[in-house]
Coordinates of C-alpha atoms in Angstrom, one line a residue:
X1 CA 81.4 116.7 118.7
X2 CA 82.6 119.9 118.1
X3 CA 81.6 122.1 114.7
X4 CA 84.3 124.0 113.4
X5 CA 84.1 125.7 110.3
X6 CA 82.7 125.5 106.6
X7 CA 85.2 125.2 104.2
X8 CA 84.5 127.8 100.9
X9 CA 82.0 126.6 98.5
X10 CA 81.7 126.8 94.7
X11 CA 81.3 130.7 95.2
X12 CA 84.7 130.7 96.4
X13 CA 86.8 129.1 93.6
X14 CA 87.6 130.2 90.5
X15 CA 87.2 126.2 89.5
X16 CA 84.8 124.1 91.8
X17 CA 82.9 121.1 91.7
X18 CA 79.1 121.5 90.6
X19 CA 76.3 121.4 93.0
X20 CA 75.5 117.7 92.9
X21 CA 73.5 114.8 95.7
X22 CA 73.2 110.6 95.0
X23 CA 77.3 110.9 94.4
X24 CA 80.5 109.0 95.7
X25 CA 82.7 110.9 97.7
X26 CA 86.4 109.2 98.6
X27 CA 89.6 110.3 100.6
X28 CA 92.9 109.1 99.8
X29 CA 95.7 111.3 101.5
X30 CA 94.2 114.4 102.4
X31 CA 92.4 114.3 99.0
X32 CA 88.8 113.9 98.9
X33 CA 87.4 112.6 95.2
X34 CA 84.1 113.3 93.7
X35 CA 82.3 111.5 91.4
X36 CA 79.2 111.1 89.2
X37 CA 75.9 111.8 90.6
X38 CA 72.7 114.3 89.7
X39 CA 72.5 117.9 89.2
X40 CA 69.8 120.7 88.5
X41 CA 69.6 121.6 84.8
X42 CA 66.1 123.6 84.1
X43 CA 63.2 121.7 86.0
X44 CA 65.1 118.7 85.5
X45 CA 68.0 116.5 87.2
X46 CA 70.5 115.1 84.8
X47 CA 73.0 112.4 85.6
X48 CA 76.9 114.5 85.8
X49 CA 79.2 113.0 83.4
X50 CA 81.6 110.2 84.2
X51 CA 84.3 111.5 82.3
X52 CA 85.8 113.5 84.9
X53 CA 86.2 113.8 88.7
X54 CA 87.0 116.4 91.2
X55 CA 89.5 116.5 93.6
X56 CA 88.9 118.8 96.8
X57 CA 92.8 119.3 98.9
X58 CA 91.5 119.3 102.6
X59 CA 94.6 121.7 103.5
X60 CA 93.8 124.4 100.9
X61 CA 90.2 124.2 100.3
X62 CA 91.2 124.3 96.9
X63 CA 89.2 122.4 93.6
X64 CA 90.7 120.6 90.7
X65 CA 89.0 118.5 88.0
X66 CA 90.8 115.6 86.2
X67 CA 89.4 114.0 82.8
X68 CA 89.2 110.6 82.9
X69 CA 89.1 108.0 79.8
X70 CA 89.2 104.3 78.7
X71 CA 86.1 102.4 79.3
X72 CA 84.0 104.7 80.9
X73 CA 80.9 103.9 82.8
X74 CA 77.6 104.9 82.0
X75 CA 76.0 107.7 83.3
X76 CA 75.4 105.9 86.6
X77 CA 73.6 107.6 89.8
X78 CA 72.2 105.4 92.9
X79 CA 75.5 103.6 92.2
X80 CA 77.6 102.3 95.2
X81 CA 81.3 103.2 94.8
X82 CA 84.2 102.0 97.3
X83 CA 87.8 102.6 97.4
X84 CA 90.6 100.3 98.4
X85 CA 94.1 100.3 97.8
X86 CA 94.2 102.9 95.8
X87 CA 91.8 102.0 93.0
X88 CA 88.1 103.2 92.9
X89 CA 85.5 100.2 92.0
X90 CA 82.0 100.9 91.1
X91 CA 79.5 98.5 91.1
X92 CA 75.9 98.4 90.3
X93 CA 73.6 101.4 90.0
X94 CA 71.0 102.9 86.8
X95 CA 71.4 104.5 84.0
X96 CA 68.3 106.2 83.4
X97 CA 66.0 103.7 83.9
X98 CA 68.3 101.0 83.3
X99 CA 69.6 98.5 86.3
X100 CA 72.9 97.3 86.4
X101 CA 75.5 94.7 87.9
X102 CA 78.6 95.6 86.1
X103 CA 81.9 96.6 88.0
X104 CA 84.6 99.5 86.6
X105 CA 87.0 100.5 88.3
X106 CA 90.0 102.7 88.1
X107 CA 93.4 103.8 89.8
X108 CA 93.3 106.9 91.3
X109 CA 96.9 106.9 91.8
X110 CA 99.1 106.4 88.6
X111 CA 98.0 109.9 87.6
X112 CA 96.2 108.8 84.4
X113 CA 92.3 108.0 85.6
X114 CA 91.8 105.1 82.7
X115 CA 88.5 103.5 83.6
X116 CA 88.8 99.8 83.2
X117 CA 85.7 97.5 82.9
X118 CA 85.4 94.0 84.8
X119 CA 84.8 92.0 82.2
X120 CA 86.5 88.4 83.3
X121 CA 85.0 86.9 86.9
X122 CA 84.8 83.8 88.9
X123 CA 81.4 83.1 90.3
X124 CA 78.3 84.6 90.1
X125 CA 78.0 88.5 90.7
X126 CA 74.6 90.0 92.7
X127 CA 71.8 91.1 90.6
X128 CA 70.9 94.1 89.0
X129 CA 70.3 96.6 91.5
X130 CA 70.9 100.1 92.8
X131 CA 71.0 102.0 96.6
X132 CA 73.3 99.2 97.9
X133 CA 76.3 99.6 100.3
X134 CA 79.7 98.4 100.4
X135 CA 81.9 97.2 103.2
X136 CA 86.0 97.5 103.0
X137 CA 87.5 94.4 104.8
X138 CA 90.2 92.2 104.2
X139 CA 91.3 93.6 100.6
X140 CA 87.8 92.6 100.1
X141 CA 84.4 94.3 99.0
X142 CA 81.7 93.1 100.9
X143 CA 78.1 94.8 99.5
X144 CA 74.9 94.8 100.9
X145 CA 71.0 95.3 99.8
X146 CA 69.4 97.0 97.2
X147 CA 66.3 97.6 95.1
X148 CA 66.4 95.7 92.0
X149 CA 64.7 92.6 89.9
X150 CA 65.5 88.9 89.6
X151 CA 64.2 86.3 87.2
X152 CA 61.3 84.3 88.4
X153 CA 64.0 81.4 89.0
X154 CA 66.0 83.6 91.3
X155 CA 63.4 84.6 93.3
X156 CA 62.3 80.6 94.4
X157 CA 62.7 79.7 97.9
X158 CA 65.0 83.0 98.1
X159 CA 63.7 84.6 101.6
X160 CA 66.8 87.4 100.4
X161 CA 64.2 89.1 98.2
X162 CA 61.0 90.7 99.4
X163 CA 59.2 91.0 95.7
X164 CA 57.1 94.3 95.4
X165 CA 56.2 94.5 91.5
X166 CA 56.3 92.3 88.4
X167 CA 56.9 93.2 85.3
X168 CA 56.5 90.8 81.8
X169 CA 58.7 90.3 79.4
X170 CA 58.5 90.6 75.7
X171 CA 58.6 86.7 75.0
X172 CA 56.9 84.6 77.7
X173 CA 56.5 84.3 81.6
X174 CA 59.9 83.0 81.3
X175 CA 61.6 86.4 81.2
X176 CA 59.1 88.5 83.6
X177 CA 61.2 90.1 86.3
X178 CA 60.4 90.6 89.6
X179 CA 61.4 93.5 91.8
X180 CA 61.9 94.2 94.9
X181 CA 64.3 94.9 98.1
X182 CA 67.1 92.6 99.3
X183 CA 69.0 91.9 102.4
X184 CA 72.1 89.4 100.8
X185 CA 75.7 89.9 101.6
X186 CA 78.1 89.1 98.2
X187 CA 81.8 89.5 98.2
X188 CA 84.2 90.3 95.6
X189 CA 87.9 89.9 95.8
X190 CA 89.4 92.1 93.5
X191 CA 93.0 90.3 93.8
X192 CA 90.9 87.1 91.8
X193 CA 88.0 88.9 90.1
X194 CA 86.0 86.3 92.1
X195 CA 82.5 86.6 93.8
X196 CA 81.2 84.5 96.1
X197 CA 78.5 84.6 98.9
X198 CA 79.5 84.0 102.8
X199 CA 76.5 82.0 104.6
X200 CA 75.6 84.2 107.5
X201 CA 74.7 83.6 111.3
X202 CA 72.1 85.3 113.3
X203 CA 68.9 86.8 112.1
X204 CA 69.6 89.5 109.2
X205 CA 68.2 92.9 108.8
X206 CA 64.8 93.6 107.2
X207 CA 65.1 94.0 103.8
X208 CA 66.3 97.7 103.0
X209 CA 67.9 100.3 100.8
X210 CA 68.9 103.7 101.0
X211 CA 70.2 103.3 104.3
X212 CA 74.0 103.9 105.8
X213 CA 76.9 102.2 106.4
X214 CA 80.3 101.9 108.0
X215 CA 82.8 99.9 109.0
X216 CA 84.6 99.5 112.2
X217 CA 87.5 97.1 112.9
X218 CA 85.6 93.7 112.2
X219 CA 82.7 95.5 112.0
X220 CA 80.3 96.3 109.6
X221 CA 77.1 98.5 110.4
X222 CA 74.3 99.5 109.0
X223 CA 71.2 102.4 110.3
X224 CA 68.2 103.4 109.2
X225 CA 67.0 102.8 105.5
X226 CA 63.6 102.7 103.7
X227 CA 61.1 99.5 105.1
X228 CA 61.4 100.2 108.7
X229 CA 60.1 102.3 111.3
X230 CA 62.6 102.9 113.8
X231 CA 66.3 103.8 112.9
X232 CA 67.6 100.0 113.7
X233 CA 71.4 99.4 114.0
X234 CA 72.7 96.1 113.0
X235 CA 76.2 94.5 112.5
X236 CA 77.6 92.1 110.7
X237 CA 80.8 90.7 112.3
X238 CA 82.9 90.3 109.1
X239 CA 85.2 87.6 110.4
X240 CA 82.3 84.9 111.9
X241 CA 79.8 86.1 109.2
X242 CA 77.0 86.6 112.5
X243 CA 74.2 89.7 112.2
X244 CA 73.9 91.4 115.6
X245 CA 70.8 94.1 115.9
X246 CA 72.0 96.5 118.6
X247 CA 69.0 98.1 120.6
X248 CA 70.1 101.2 122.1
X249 CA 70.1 101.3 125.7
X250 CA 68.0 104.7 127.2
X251 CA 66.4 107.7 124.8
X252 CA 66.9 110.0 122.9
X253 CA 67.2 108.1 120.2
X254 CA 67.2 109.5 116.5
X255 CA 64.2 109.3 114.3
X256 CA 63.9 107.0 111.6
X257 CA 65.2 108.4 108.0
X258 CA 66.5 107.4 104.9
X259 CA 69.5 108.8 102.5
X260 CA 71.5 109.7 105.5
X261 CA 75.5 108.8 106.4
X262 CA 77.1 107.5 109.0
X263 CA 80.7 108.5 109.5
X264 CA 83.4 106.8 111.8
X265 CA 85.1 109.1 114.4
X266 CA 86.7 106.9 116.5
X267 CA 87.0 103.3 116.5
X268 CA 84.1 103.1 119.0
X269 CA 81.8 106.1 117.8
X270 CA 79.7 106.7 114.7
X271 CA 78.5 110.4 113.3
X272 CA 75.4 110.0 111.7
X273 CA 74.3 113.5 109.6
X274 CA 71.1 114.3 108.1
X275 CA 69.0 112.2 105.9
X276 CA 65.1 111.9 105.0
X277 CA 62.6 111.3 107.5
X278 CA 59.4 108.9 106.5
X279 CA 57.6 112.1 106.6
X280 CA 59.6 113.6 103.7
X281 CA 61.3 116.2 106.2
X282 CA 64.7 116.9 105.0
X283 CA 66.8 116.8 108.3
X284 CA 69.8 118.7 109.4
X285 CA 70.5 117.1 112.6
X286 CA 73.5 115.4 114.1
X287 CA 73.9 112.1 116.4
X288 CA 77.3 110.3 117.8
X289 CA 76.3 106.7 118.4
X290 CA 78.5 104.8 120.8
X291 CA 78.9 101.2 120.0
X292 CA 80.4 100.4 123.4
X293 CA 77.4 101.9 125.7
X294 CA 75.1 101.7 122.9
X295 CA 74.1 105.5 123.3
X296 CA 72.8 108.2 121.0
X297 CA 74.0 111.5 122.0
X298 CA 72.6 114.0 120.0
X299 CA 75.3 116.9 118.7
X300 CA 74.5 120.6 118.6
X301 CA 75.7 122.5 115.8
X302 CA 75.7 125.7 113.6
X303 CA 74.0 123.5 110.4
X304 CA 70.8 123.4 111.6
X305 CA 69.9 125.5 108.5
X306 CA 71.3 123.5 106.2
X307 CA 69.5 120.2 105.9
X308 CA 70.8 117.4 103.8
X309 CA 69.7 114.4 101.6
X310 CA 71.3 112.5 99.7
X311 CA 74.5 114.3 100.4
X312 CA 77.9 112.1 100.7
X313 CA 80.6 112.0 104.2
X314 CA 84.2 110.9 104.3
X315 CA 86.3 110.7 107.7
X316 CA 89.0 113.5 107.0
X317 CA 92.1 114.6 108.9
X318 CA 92.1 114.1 112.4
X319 CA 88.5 112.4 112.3
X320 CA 87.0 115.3 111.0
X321 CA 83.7 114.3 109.1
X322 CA 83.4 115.9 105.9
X323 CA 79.7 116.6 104.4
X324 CA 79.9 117.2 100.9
X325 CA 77.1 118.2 98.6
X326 CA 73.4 116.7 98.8
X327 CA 69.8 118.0 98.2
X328 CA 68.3 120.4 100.2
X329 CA 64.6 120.9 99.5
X330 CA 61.8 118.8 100.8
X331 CA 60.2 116.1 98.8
X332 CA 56.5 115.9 97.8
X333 CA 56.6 112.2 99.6
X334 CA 58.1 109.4 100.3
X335 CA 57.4 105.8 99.5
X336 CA 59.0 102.1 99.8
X337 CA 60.1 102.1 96.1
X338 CA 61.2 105.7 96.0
X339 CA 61.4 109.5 96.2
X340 CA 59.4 111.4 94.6
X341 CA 61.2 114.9 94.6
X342 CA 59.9 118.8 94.1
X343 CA 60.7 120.1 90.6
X344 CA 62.4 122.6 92.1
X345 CA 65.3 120.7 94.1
X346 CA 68.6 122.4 94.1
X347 CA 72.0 120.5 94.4
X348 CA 74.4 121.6 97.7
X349 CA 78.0 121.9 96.2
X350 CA 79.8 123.2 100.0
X351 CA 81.4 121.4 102.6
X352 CA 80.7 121.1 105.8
X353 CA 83.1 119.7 108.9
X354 CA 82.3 118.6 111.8
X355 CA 85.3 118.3 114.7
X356 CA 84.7 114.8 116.6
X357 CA 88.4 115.2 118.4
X358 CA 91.0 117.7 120.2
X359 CA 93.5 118.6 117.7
X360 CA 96.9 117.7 117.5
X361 CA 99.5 120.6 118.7
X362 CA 101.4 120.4 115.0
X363 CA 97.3 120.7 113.8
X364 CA 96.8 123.7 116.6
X365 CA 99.8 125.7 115.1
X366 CA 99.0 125.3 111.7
X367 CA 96.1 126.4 111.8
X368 CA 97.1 129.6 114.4
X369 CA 99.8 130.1 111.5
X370 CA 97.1 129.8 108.5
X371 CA 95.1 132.1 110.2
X372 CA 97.2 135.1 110.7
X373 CA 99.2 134.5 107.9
X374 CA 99.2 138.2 107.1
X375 CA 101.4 138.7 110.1
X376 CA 103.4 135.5 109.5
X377 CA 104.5 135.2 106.1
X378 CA 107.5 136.4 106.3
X379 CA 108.6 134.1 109.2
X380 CA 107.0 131.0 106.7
X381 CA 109.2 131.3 104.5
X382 CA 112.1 130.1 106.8
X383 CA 110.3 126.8 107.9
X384 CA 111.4 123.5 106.1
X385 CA 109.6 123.0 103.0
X386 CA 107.4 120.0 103.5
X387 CA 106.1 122.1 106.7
X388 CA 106.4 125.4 104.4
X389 CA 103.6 123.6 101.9
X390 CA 101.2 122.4 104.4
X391 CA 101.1 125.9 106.4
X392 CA 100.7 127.7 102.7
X393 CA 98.3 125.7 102.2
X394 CA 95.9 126.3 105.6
X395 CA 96.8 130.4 104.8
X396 CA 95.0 129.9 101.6
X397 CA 92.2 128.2 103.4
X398 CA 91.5 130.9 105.9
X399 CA 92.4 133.9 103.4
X400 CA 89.7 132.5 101.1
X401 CA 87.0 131.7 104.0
X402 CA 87.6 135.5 105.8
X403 CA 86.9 137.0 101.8
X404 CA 83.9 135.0 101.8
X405 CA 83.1 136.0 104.8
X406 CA 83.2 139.9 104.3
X407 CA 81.5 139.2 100.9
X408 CA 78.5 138.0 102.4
X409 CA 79.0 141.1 105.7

């Protein structure tokens, strides 16, 4: 995997998105969507409103914020949000140190971003609970894990739920919660507002949160995560319901961290980027796991300064992988329940983009075009106009990453 370039960052817009990490990143088009999440105010780290979210064009490099209304959500961070067909659900998550199972979700296409909130279902959605993960198969959602409580009921004969504290209730032993890390699979159909839960095969992961996911074909994986030692891989074949745990063939094999990603970039390989180690080591390197050979190959590239936690990664054109925002500073420590993070953390608010495959030739000449485009307006100017847009657009990209480049000379 080759390491191209990194597109311009807040100081390179007149209007960019704010530094921000715990966030949901999504790419519709060649559009990626930001939303939510925590950022630096003082010694603190407040929760970024959810009135609003940014739109970054991966052509132009370009920023633009959109308010959003109707039933907004709350002020929601360790939240899991997913995208599919066109509308962005969000389920689950805190607000301040409130847990929640409630689902919004809103179109991102009709061009007015009116938050709607599920409140009609079949079934019985998961519990409260935040640092889960979400699957997109079928026209379904399919979410995994979590940290959050259960009632003393739930919790009987439930070998889902590893319980790690208590905590009574106001009334009687009747409402004490219990709280802990889960390992259940639930699935919402958005089509029916229903929720049901598959009943798997195979021997399921240890319970675990904070960890990474993707999906490929059938599909879906999962790596690393807090309550392990080792960076496991497991799958979970969507179609038969059966957990597989892949053991890498021959080292090197990456080390064990938390708050990571893990990107497609073909429909065989995996890009896994930066993450926590157990140690509390922020980590800034790169691995391409092949699910076919069941290899790790370790990728070099020119980030190794910029560690990441927390950040967020969508596949972009032409399986590029595109990092966007995350925190950079270590962490006092790190525990099963959860981070406990230096006062003085900062907020990332660049992108970064990783090349995983050869270009395209129409992709080659753009971006020859966009870079001298100087020499070449002129000569633009006669191209069709749908070609006209997308080569104005990559100009714009590389005028604004060779000012930022001389700015920083």
């Amino acid at each position: 995997m080759d390491i191209v370039t990194e597109l311009p960052d807040s100081e390179s817009h007149l209007m960019a998105a704010p530094g921000r990490s715990d966030h949901v990143a999504l790419l519709l088009g060649n559009v990626m969507y930001v939303w939510g999440g925590l950022k630096c105010e003082g010694m603190d780290e407040i929760a970024l409103p959810t009135n609003e979210i940014w739109l970054y064009d991966l052509e132009s490099g370009v920023w633009s914020c959109k308010e959003m209304g109707g039933e907004l959500p709350p002020q929601l961070f360790q939240t899991c949000g997913s995208l599919l067909n066109g509308i962005f659900y969000v389920f689950g998550g805190r607000d301040d140190d409130v847990y929640l199972n409630q689902m919004y979700y809103v179109d991102l296409q009709d061009g007015n971003y009116t938050w709607k909130k599920l409140n009609a279902w079949v079934g019985t959605p998961p519990s409260p609970r935040d640092r889960h993960s979400c699957w997109i198969y079928m026209n379904r959602l399919i979410y995994f894990g979590g940290y959050g409580y259960k009632t003393i009921q739930e919790t009987i004969n439930n070998e889902r739920f590893a319980i790690e504290v208590t905590t009574m209730g106001p009334n009687d032993v009747l409402s004490r919660h219990l709280w802990g890390w889960n390992n259940e699979v639930h699935i919402f159909e958005p089509n029916t507002a229903t929720w049901t839960v598959p009943e798997t095969q195979g021997e399921p992961p240890k319970l675990k949160a904070s960890l990474s996911n993707a999906i490929l074909g059938s599909r879906g994986y999962i790596c690393g995560g807090l309550e392990t030692q080792t960076l496991e891989i497991h799958c979970l074949d969507l179609d038969t319901w059966t957990w597989i745990q892949i053991e890498p063939l021959a080292p090197p094999h990456p080390i064990q961290r938390s708050l990571h990603t893990l990107t497609p970039t073909s429909d065989h390989t995996l890009f896994l980027f930066g993450g926590l180690s157990m140690s509390g080591q922020v980590l800034s390197d790169g691995w391409e796991f092949d699910t076919v050979k069941k290899e790790w190959i370790e990728k070099p590239h020119p980030y190794k300064n910029k560690p990441r936690f927390w950040h967020s990664a969508v596949q972009g054109m032409d399986y590029d992988v595109l990092v966007y925002g995350g925190s950079q500073e270590n962490v006092y420590t790190i525990d099963t329940i959860t981070v406990l993070r230096s006062r003085s953390v900062t907020h990332s608010g660049n992108v970064l983009v990783f090349q995983s495959q050869p270009y395209s030739l129409t992709r080659l000449c753009e971006d020859c075009i966009g870079k001298h485009g100087s020499v070449l307006q002129e000569k633009v100017s006669s191209l069709p106009p749908k070609i006209q847009e997308t080569v104005n657009k990559r100009m714009h990209y590389f005028k604004t990453k060779m000012q930022k480049k001389n700015r920083s000379a």
